[in-house]
Structures are given as structure tokens and as C-alpha cells.
Coordinates of N, CA and C in Angstrom, one line a residue:
M1182 N -21.2 48.9 11.7 CA -21.8 48.2 10.6 C -20.7 47.7 9.6
G1183 N -19.8 48.6 9.3 CA -18.7 48.2 8.4 C -17.8 47.1 9.0
F1184 N -17.6 47.2 10.4 CA -16.8 46.2 11.0 C -17.5 44.9 11.0
M1185 N -18.8 44.8 11.2 CA -19.6 43.6 11.1 C -19.5 42.9 9.8
R1186 N -19.6 43.8 8.7 CA -19.6 43.3 7.4 C -18.2 42.7 7.1
S1187 N -17.2 43.3 7.5 CA -15.8 42.8 7.3 C -15.6 41.5 8.0
A1188 N -16.1 41.4 9.3 CA -16.0 40.2 10.0 C -16.7 39.0 9.4
I1189 N -17.9 39.3 8.8 CA -18.7 38.3 8.1 C -17.9 37.8 6.9
Q1190 N -17.3 38.7 6.2 CA -16.6 38.4 5.0 C -15.4 37.5 5.3
V1191 N -14.7 37.9 6.4 CA -13.5 37.1 6.8 C -13.9 35.7 7.2
L1192 N -15.1 35.5 7.9 CA -15.6 34.2 8.3 C -15.9 33.4 7.1
L1193 N -16.6 34.0 6.1 CA -16.9 33.3 4.8 C -15.7 32.8 4.1
L1194 N -14.7 33.7 4.0 CA -13.4 33.3 3.4 C -12.8 32.1 4.1
L1195 N -12.8 32.1 5.4 CA -12.2 31.0 6.2 C -13.0 29.7 6.0
C1196 N -14.3 29.8 5.9 CA -15.1 28.6 5.6 C -14.8 28.1 4.2
I1197 N -14.7 29.0 3.2 CA -14.4 28.5 1.9 C -13.0 27.8 1.8
A1198 N -12.0 28.5 2.5 CA -10.7 27.9 2.6 C -10.7 26.5 3.2
T1199 N -11.4 26.4 4.3 CA -11.5 25.1 5.1 C -12.1 24.0 4.2
V1200 N -13.2 24.3 3.5 CA -13.8 23.4 2.6 C -12.8 23.0 1.5
G1201 N -12.1 24.0 1.0 CA -11.2 23.7 -0.1 C -10.1 22.8 0.3
M1202 N -9.5 23.0 1.6 CA -8.5 22.2 2.1 C -9.0 20.8 2.3
A1203 N -10.2 20.6 2.8 CA -10.8 19.3 3.1 C -10.9 18.5 1.8
Q1204 N -11.4 19.2 0.7 CA -11.6 18.6 -0.6 C -10.2 18.1 -1.1
T1205 N -9.2 19.0 -0.9 CA -7.8 18.6 -1.4 C -7.3 17.4 -0.7
A1206 N -7.5 17.4 0.7 CA -7.1 16.2 1.5 C -7.8 15.0 1.0
N1207 N -9.1 15.1 0.8 CA -9.9 13.9 0.4 C -9.4 13.4 -1.0
S1208 N -9.1 14.3 -1.9 CA -8.7 13.9 -3.2 C -7.3 13.3 -3.2
A1209 N -6.5 13.6 -2.2 CA -5.2 13.1 -2.1 C -5.1 11.8 -1.4
A1210 N -6.2 11.4 -0.7 CA -6.3 10.2 0.1 C -6.1 9.0 -0.8
G1211 N -5.3 8.1 -0.5 CA -5.1 6.9 -1.3 C -4.3 7.1 -2.6
A1212 N -3.7 8.3 -2.7 CA -2.9 8.5 -3.9 C -1.5 8.0 -3.8
W1213 N -1.0 7.3 -4.8 CA 0.4 6.8 -4.8 C 1.3 7.9 -5.2
T1214 N 2.5 7.9 -4.6 CA 3.5 8.8 -5.0 C 4.6 7.9 -5.6
Q1215 N 5.4 8.5 -6.5 CA 6.4 7.7 -7.2 C 7.7 8.5 -7.5
A1216 N 8.8 7.8 -7.5 CA 10.1 8.4 -7.8 C 11.0 7.3 -8.4
D1217 N 11.8 7.7 -9.4 CA 12.7 6.8 -10.1 C 14.0 6.9 -9.2
K1218 N 14.6 5.7 -8.9 CA 15.7 5.6 -8.1 C 16.7 4.6 -8.7
S1219 N 18.0 4.7 -8.2 CA 19.0 3.8 -8.8 C 19.8 3.2 -7.6
D1220 N 20.3 2.0 -7.9 CA 21.2 1.3 -6.9 C 22.6 1.2 -7.5
A1221 N 23.5 2.1 -7.1 CA 24.8 2.2 -7.7 C 25.6 1.0 -7.5
L1222 N 25.4 0.3 -6.3 CA 26.2 -0.9 -6.0 C 25.9 -2.0 -6.9
H1223 N 24.7 -2.2 -7.2 CA 24.3 -3.4 -8.1 C 24.0 -3.0 -9.5
G1224 N 24.2 -1.7 -9.8 CA 24.0 -1.2 -11.2 C 22.6 -1.4 -11.7
T1225 N 21.6 -1.2 -10.9 CA 20.2 -1.3 -11.3 C 19.4 -0.1 -11.0
S1226 N 18.3 0.1 -11.6 CA 17.4 1.2 -11.4 C 16.0 0.6 -11.2
F1227 N 15.1 1.4 -10.5 CA 13.8 0.9 -10.2 C 12.9 2.2 -10.0
R1228 N 11.6 1.9 -9.9 CA 10.7 3.0 -9.6 C 10.1 2.6 -8.2
E1229 N 10.1 3.6 -7.3 CA 9.6 3.4 -6.0 C 8.2 4.0 -5.9
F1230 N 7.2 3.2 -5.5 CA 5.9 3.7 -5.2 C 5.6 3.7 -3.7
R1231 N 5.0 4.8 -3.2 CA 4.7 4.9 -1.8 C 3.3 5.2 -1.6
L1232 N 2.7 4.6 -0.6 CA 1.3 4.9 -0.2 C 1.2 5.0 1.3
E1233 N 0.7 6.1 1.8 CA 0.6 6.3 3.3 C -0.8 5.9 3.7
G1234 N -0.8 5.1 4.8 CA -2.1 4.6 5.3 C -2.4 5.4 6.6
R1235 N -3.3 4.8 7.4 CA -3.6 5.4 8.7 C -3.8 4.3 9.7
F1236 N -3.5 4.6 11.0 CA -3.7 3.6 12.1 C -5.2 3.7 12.5
L1237 N -5.8 2.5 12.5 CA -7.2 2.4 13.1 C -7.0 2.1 14.6
V1238 N -6.1 1.2 14.9 CA -5.7 0.9 16.3 C -4.2 1.2 16.3
P1239 N -3.7 2.3 16.8 CA -2.3 2.6 16.7 C -1.5 1.8 17.7
P1240 N -0.2 1.6 17.3 CA 0.7 0.9 18.3 C 1.0 1.7 19.5
Q1241 N 1.3 1.0 20.6 CA 1.7 1.8 21.8 C 3.0 2.5 21.7
H1242 N 3.9 1.9 20.9 CA 5.2 2.5 20.7 C 5.5 2.6 19.2
A1243 N 5.3 3.7 18.6 CA 5.4 3.9 17.2 C 6.5 4.9 16.8
G1244 N 7.3 4.5 15.8 CA 8.4 5.4 15.4 C 8.0 6.3 14.2
I1245 N 6.8 6.1 13.7 CA 6.3 6.9 12.5 C 4.9 7.2 12.8
P1246 N 4.4 8.3 12.3 CA 3.0 8.8 12.5 C 1.9 8.0 11.8
A1247 N 2.3 7.3 10.7 CA 1.4 6.5 9.9 C 2.1 5.4 9.2
P1248 N 1.4 4.3 9.0 CA 2.0 3.2 8.2 C 2.2 3.6 6.8
V1249 N 3.2 3.0 6.2 CA 3.6 3.3 4.8 C 3.8 2.0 4.0
M1250 N 3.2 1.9 2.8 CA 3.5 0.8 1.9 C 4.5 1.2 0.9
V1251 N 5.5 0.5 0.6 CA 6.6 0.8 -0.3 C 6.8 -0.3 -1.3
L1252 N 6.8 0.0 -2.6 CA 7.0 -1.0 -3.6 C 8.1 -0.5 -4.5
H1253 N 9.0 -1.5 -4.9 CA 10.1 -1.2 -5.8 C 9.8 -2.1 -7.1
C1254 N 9.7 -1.4 -8.2 CA 9.3 -2.1 -9.4 C 10.2 -1.6 -10.6
Q1255 N 10.3 -2.5 -11.6 CA 11.1 -2.1 -12.8 C 10.1 -2.1 -14.0
P1256 N 9.7 -0.9 -14.5 CA 8.8 -0.9 -15.6 C 9.6 -1.3 -16.9
G1257 N 8.8 -1.9 -17.8 CA 9.4 -2.4 -19.1 C 8.8 -3.7 -19.5
P1258 N 9.0 -4.1 -20.7 CA 8.3 -5.4 -21.2 C 9.0 -6.6 -20.6
H1259 N 8.2 -7.5 -20.2 CA 8.6 -8.8 -19.7 C 7.7 -9.9 -20.2
G1260 N 8.3 -11.0 -20.6 CA 7.4 -12.2 -21.0 C 6.8 -12.9 -19.8
F1261 N 5.6 -13.4 -20.0 CA 4.9 -14.1 -19.0 C 4.1 -15.2 -19.6
G1262 N 4.7 -16.5 -19.7 CA 4.0 -17.6 -20.4 C 3.7 -17.2 -21.8
T1263 N 2.4 -17.3 -22.2 CA 2.0 -16.9 -23.5 C 1.7 -15.4 -23.6
G1264 N 1.8 -14.7 -22.5 CA 1.5 -13.3 -22.5 C 2.7 -12.4 -22.2
K1265 N 2.4 -11.2 -21.7 CA 3.5 -10.3 -21.4 C 3.0 -9.4 -20.3
T1266 N 4.0 -8.7 -19.6 CA 3.7 -7.7 -18.6 C 4.5 -6.5 -19.0
N1267 N 4.1 -5.4 -18.4 CA 4.8 -4.1 -18.6 C 5.7 -3.7 -17.4
G1268 N 6.1 -4.7 -16.7 CA 6.9 -4.4 -15.5 C 7.3 -5.6 -14.7
H1269 N 8.0 -5.4 -13.7 CA 8.5 -6.5 -12.8 C 8.5 -6.0 -11.4
F1270 N 8.0 -6.8 -10.5 CA 8.0 -6.5 -9.0 C 9.3 -7.0 -8.4
V1271 N 10.0 -6.0 -7.9 CA 11.3 -6.3 -7.2 C 11.2 -6.7 -5.8
E1272 N 10.6 -5.8 -5.0 CA 10.4 -6.0 -3.6 C 9.4 -5.0 -3.1
G1273 N 8.8 -5.3 -1.9 CA 7.9 -4.4 -1.3 C 7.7 -4.7 0.2
W1274 N 7.2 -3.7 0.9 CA 7.0 -3.9 2.4 C 6.0 -2.9 2.9
I1275 N 5.6 -3.2 4.1 CA 4.7 -2.2 4.9 C 5.5 -1.9 6.2
A1276 N 5.8 -0.6 6.3 CA 6.5 -0.2 7.6 C 5.5 0.3 8.6
T1277 N 5.6 -0.2 9.8 CA 4.6 0.1 10.9 C 5.3 1.1 11.9
G1278 N 6.6 1.0 12.0 CA 7.2 1.9 13.0 C 7.2 1.3 14.4
A1279 N 6.6 0.1 14.6 CA 6.5 -0.6 15.9 C 7.1 -2.0 15.8
V1280 N 7.6 -2.5 16.9 CA 8.1 -3.8 17.0 C 7.0 -4.8 16.9
L1281 N 7.0 -5.7 16.0 CA 6.0 -6.7 15.8 C 6.3 -8.0 16.5
N1282 N 5.2 -8.7 16.9 CA 5.3 -9.9 17.7 C 5.0 -11.2 17.0
S1283 N 5.9 -12.2 17.2 CA 5.6 -13.5 16.6 C 6.6 -14.5 17.3
A1284 N 6.1 -15.7 17.4 CA 6.9 -16.8 17.9 C 7.9 -17.3 16.9
D1285 N 7.5 -17.1 15.6 CA 8.4 -17.4 14.5 C 9.4 -16.3 14.2
P1286 N 10.7 -16.7 14.2 CA 11.7 -15.6 14.0 C 11.7 -14.9 12.6
S1287 N 11.0 -15.6 11.6 CA 11.0 -15.0 10.3 C 9.7 -14.6 9.7
L1288 N 8.6 -15.0 10.4 CA 7.3 -14.7 9.9 C 6.4 -14.1 11.0
V1289 N 5.4 -13.2 10.7 CA 4.5 -12.7 11.6 C 3.1 -13.0 11.1
P1290 N 2.1 -13.3 12.0 CA 0.8 -13.6 11.6 C 0.1 -12.3 11.2
V1291 N -0.6 -12.3 10.1 CA -1.3 -11.2 9.6 C -2.8 -11.5 9.3
E1292 N -3.7 -10.6 9.7 CA -5.1 -10.7 9.3 C -5.4 -9.5 8.4
F1293 N -6.1 -9.7 7.3 CA -6.5 -8.6 6.5 C -7.8 -8.8 5.8
R1294 N -8.4 -7.7 5.4 CA -9.7 -7.7 4.8 C -9.7 -6.7 3.6
L1295 N -10.1 -7.2 2.4 CA -10.1 -6.4 1.2 C -11.5 -6.0 0.9
D1296 N -11.7 -4.7 0.8 CA -13.1 -4.1 0.5 C -14.2 -4.7 1.3
D1297 N -13.9 -4.8 2.6 CA -14.9 -5.3 3.6 C -15.5 -6.7 3.3
K1298 N -14.7 -7.5 2.6 CA -15.1 -8.9 2.3 C -14.5 -9.8 3.4
K1299 N -14.4 -11.1 3.1 CA -14.1 -12.1 4.1 C -12.7 -11.8 4.7
L1300 N -12.6 -12.1 6.0 CA -11.3 -11.9 6.7 C -10.3 -13.0 6.2
Q1301 N -9.1 -12.6 5.9 CA -8.1 -13.5 5.4 C -7.0 -13.6 6.5
N1302 N -6.3 -14.7 6.6 CA -5.2 -14.9 7.5 C -4.0 -15.4 6.7
D1303 N -2.8 -14.9 7.1 CA -1.6 -15.3 6.4 C -0.4 -15.1 7.4
A1304 N 0.8 -15.5 7.0 CA 2.0 -15.2 7.7 C 3.0 -14.6 6.7
W1305 N 3.4 -13.4 7.0 CA 4.3 -12.7 6.0 C 5.7 -12.5 6.6
P1306 N 6.7 -12.5 5.8 CA 8.1 -12.3 6.2 C 8.3 -11.0 7.0
V1307 N 9.0 -11.0 8.1 CA 9.2 -9.8 8.9 C 10.6 -9.2 8.6
S1308 N 10.7 -7.9 8.7 CA 12.0 -7.3 8.5 C 12.9 -7.6 9.7
T1309 N 14.2 -7.4 9.5 CA 15.2 -7.8 10.5 C 15.0 -7.0 11.8
D1310 N 14.6 -5.7 11.7 CA 14.3 -4.9 12.9 C 12.9 -5.2 13.4
R1311 N 12.2 -6.0 12.8 CA 10.8 -6.4 13.2 C 9.8 -5.3 13.3
T1312 N 10.0 -4.3 12.5 CA 9.0 -3.1 12.5 C 8.3 -3.1 11.2
G1313 N 8.5 -4.0 10.3 CA 7.8 -4.1 9.0 C 7.6 -5.5 8.5
V1314 N 6.7 -5.6 7.5 CA 6.5 -6.9 6.9 C 6.8 -6.8 5.4
F1315 N 7.4 -7.8 4.8 CA 7.7 -7.9 3.4 C 6.5 -8.5 2.6
L1316 N 6.3 -8.0 1.4 CA 5.2 -8.5 0.6 C 5.7 -9.5 -0.4
N1317 N 7.0 -9.8 -0.5 CA 7.6 -10.8 -1.3 C 7.4 -12.2 -0.7
R1318 N 7.2 -13.2 -1.5 CA 7.1 -14.6 -1.0 C 8.2 -15.4 -1.6
P1319 N 8.8 -16.4 -0.9 CA 9.9 -17.1 -1.5 C 9.6 -17.8 -2.8
F1320 N 8.4 -18.4 -2.9 CA 8.1 -19.2 -4.1 C 7.1 -18.5 -5.0
C1321 N 6.6 -17.3 -4.7 CA 5.7 -16.5 -5.5 C 5.9 -15.0 -5.2
A1322 N 6.8 -14.4 -5.8 CA 7.2 -13.1 -5.4 C 6.1 -12.0 -5.4
D1323 N 5.2 -12.1 -6.4 CA 4.2 -11.1 -6.5 C 2.8 -11.5 -6.1
C1324 N 2.6 -12.7 -5.5 CA 1.3 -13.3 -5.2 C 0.6 -12.4 -4.2
T1325 N 1.3 -12.0 -3.1 CA 0.7 -11.1 -2.1 C 0.3 -9.8 -2.6
L1326 N 1.1 -9.2 -3.4 CA 0.8 -7.9 -4.0 C -0.4 -8.0 -5.0
A1327 N -0.4 -9.0 -5.8 CA -1.6 -9.2 -6.7 C -2.9 -9.4 -5.9
N1328 N -2.8 -10.1 -4.7 CA -4.0 -10.3 -3.9 C -4.4 -8.9 -3.3
L1329 N -3.5 -8.1 -2.8 CA -3.8 -6.8 -2.2 C -4.4 -5.9 -3.2
L1330 N -3.9 -5.9 -4.5 CA -4.4 -4.9 -5.5 C -5.7 -5.4 -6.2
Y1331 N -5.8 -6.7 -6.4 CA -6.9 -7.2 -7.2 C -7.7 -8.3 -6.5
G1332 N -7.4 -8.8 -5.4 CA -8.2 -9.8 -4.7 C -7.9 -11.2 -5.1
H1333 N -6.9 -11.5 -5.8 CA -6.5 -12.9 -6.1 C -5.0 -13.0 -6.3
I1334 N -4.4 -14.2 -6.0 CA -3.0 -14.3 -6.0 C -2.4 -14.5 -7.4
L1335 N -3.3 -14.8 -8.4 CA -2.8 -15.0 -9.7 C -2.6 -13.6 -10.4
P1336 N -1.7 -13.5 -11.4 CA -1.6 -12.3 -12.1 C -2.9 -11.8 -12.7
H1337 N -3.2 -10.5 -12.7 CA -4.5 -10.0 -13.1 C -4.5 -9.8 -14.6
K1338 N -5.5 -10.5 -15.3 CA -5.6 -10.4 -16.7 C -6.2 -9.0 -17.1
E1339 N -5.6 -8.4 -18.1 CA -6.0 -7.1 -18.6 C -7.5 -7.0 -18.8
G1340 N -8.1 -6.0 -18.3 CA -9.5 -5.8 -18.5 C -10.5 -6.7 -17.7
S1341 N -10.0 -7.5 -16.8 CA -10.9 -8.4 -16.1 C -11.0 -8.0 -14.6
G1342 N -12.2 -7.6 -14.2 CA -12.5 -7.3 -12.8 C -11.9 -6.0 -12.3
P1343 N -12.6 -5.5 -11.2 CA -12.1 -4.3 -10.6 C -11.0 -4.5 -9.7
Q1344 N -10.3 -3.4 -9.3 CA -9.2 -3.4 -8.3 C -9.8 -3.3 -6.9
V1345 N -9.0 -3.6 -6.0 CA -9.3 -3.4 -4.5 C -9.2 -2.0 -4.2
N1346 N -10.1 -1.5 -3.4 CA -10.1 0.0 -3.1 C -9.7 0.2 -1.6
K1347 N -9.9 -0.8 -0.8 CA -9.5 -0.6 0.6 C -8.9 -1.9 1.2
L1348 N -7.8 -1.7 2.0 CA -7.2 -2.8 2.7 C -7.2 -2.4 4.2
I1349 N -7.7 -3.3 5.0 CA -7.6 -3.2 6.5 C -6.7 -4.4 6.9
I1350 N -5.7 -4.1 7.7 CA -4.7 -5.1 8.1 C -4.4 -5.1 9.6
G1351 N -4.3 -6.2 10.2 CA -3.9 -6.3 11.6 C -2.7 -7.2 11.8
I1352 N -1.8 -6.7 12.7 CA -0.5 -7.4 13.0 C -0.3 -7.2 14.5
P1353 N 0.1 -8.2 15.2 CA 0.3 -8.1 16.6 C 1.6 -7.3 16.9
E1354 N 1.5 -6.4 17.9 CA 2.7 -5.6 18.4 C 3.3 -6.3 19.6
Y1355 N 4.6 -6.2 19.7 CA 5.3 -6.9 20.8 C 4.9 -6.3 22.1
L1356 N 4.5 -7.1 23.1 CA 4.1 -6.8 24.4 C 2.9 -5.8 24.4
A1357 N 2.0 -5.9 23.4 CA 0.9 -5.0 23.2 C -0.2 -5.7 22.4
A1358 N -1.2 -5.0 22.1 CA -2.3 -5.6 21.3 C -2.1 -5.5 19.8
Q1359 N -3.0 -5.9 19.0 CA -2.9 -5.9 17.6 C -2.9 -4.5 17.0
I1360 N -2.0 -4.2 16.2 CA -2.0 -2.9 15.4 C -3.0 -3.1 14.3
Q1361 N -3.9 -2.2 14.0 CA -4.8 -2.2 12.9 C -4.6 -1.0 12.0
M1362 N -4.4 -1.2 10.7 CA -4.1 -0.2 9.7 C -5.1 -0.2 8.6
Q1363 N -5.2 0.9 7.9 CA -6.1 1.0 6.7 C -5.3 1.7 5.6
F1364 N -5.3 1.1 4.4 CA -4.8 1.7 3.2 C -5.9 1.9 2.2
D1365 N -6.1 3.1 1.7 CA -7.2 3.4 0.7 C -6.5 3.5 -0.7
F1366 N -6.8 2.7 -1.6 CA -6.2 2.7 -2.9 C -7.0 3.5 -3.9
S1367 N -6.4 4.5 -4.5 CA -7.0 5.2 -5.6 C -6.7 4.3 -6.8
D1368 N -6.7 4.9 -8.0 CA -6.4 4.1 -9.2 C -5.0 3.5 -9.1
S1369 N -4.9 2.2 -9.1 CA -3.6 1.5 -8.9 C -3.1 0.9 -10.2
T1370 N -3.8 1.3 -11.4 CA -3.4 0.7 -12.7 C -1.9 0.9 -13.0
E1371 N -1.5 2.1 -12.8 CA -0.1 2.5 -13.2 C 0.9 1.7 -12.3
V1372 N 0.6 1.5 -11.0 CA 1.4 0.7 -10.1 C 1.4 -0.7 -10.5
A1373 N 0.2 -1.3 -10.8 CA 0.1 -2.7 -11.2 C 0.9 -3.0 -12.5
E1374 N 0.8 -2.0 -13.4 CA 1.5 -2.2 -14.7 C 3.0 -2.2 -14.5
A1375 N 3.5 -1.2 -13.7 CA 5.0 -1.1 -13.5 C 5.5 -2.3 -12.7
C1376 N 4.6 -2.9 -11.9 CA 5.1 -4.0 -11.0 C 4.8 -5.3 -11.7
G1377 N 4.3 -5.4 -12.9 CA 4.1 -6.6 -13.6 C 2.9 -7.4 -13.1
I1378 N 1.9 -6.8 -12.4 CA 0.8 -7.5 -11.9 C -0.3 -7.8 -12.9
I1379 N -0.3 -6.9 -13.9 CA -1.3 -7.1 -15.0 C -0.7 -7.8 -16.2
T1380 N -1.3 -8.8 -16.7 CA -0.8 -9.5 -17.8 C -1.6 -9.2 -19.1
H1381 N -0.9 -9.1 -20.2 CA -1.5 -8.7 -21.5 C -1.3 -9.9 -22.5
K1382 N -2.2 -10.0 -23.4 CA -2.0 -11.0 -24.5 C -0.9 -10.5 -25.5
Q1383 N -0.2 -11.5 -25.9 CA 0.9 -11.2 -26.9 C 0.2 -10.8 -28.2
R1384 N 0.7 -9.7 -28.8 CA 0.1 -9.2 -30.1 C 1.1 -9.3 -31.2

């Protein structure tokens, strides 16, 4: 009888621990991590934001277990027309760990959907090893990031409209099918501020 009671207690504790771990994992899903870094060669510093996604259709040959979005931003006041921002977007990319396919040597075709809305098509700059795509554009450095975070390519006005919560993206893999990935965004306000995506009125 005592043995049975002890066994039941152990099972209950295991169930509680499992539920707790699941809740912790769910609360951490879509959470940005950040770290301040410096570039000694160029005498600059920046804040790195990282967000891990997941493969919906994994690549056949992957060098990493999950896709990662990386942003380098410089927090601080910047002028923007008649307004201002609290940061500046330096560079960003999505690492897939797989060789991406394209007839164009510098761009890869990308399909993506924001919050289950209309499918969008674009072509993004590809990394030199062809395993990642850059979020910077030659003539509009932060347009892609603004679209991914808020659903429009223009800078986001303070207090206007909600952020994007989910990004599903597809990119063709070399000699294979399309890789499909999902990124779940928790509160991206701090990221958007540090990267200069949100504009504020001059006061």
C-alpha cells in the first residue's frame, strides 16, 4: 500500500514537472534574445537580436537544427524627416544552414506570409555561401524588416497598428524542394525601437 502511494506521488510530480516545462517552452517561444557587441576593426558597437524559428518543411541537407533570424542595430536617437527614431538598422539576415537555389547569383526567390494573410513574393540578397538571405535592401535598408515586423515597408508610426505575430517563409533549396520556416514573434517593440523601425514625432 505504501509502495503504491509512493508510486502515485512520483507520477504526480512527473506530470506537474512536464506541464511546467511545457509552459516554460511555450512562454519562451518567439522570444528575442539580445547581446551588446563591438567591432574592434571598425570601431563600432551594436546590439545583436536573435530569434530562433522552426522548419515546417526541413531542408534535405541542413547545417543547423533550426533557422535563425539575426539583426544588428544601433540604439540611440536618429533624425527621420520631421520625426525621429530611437535606433538604426545596420544589417540582418536569416540563416537556414542549407544551400539555397537561384538562377540569379545575388538574389533568391522568397515567398512569405504574415499572420496567415496574403502570400507575398520577393527576391532577397543571398549570402556568399548561399545558406542565408539578407534583410537589407540596396535602396531601402530597413524596408524588408519593417514589412516583417509590421506588415508594411514604410517606417511604423508610433502607436499605429499592431505588430506581426507570425512569419512563414519559403525558399528553394539547391537540388531539393522548397524549405519552409516559421518564426513566431513575441513583443517586438524593443527590437523595432533599437532598429529604428518605429518613428516618433519630434517634441
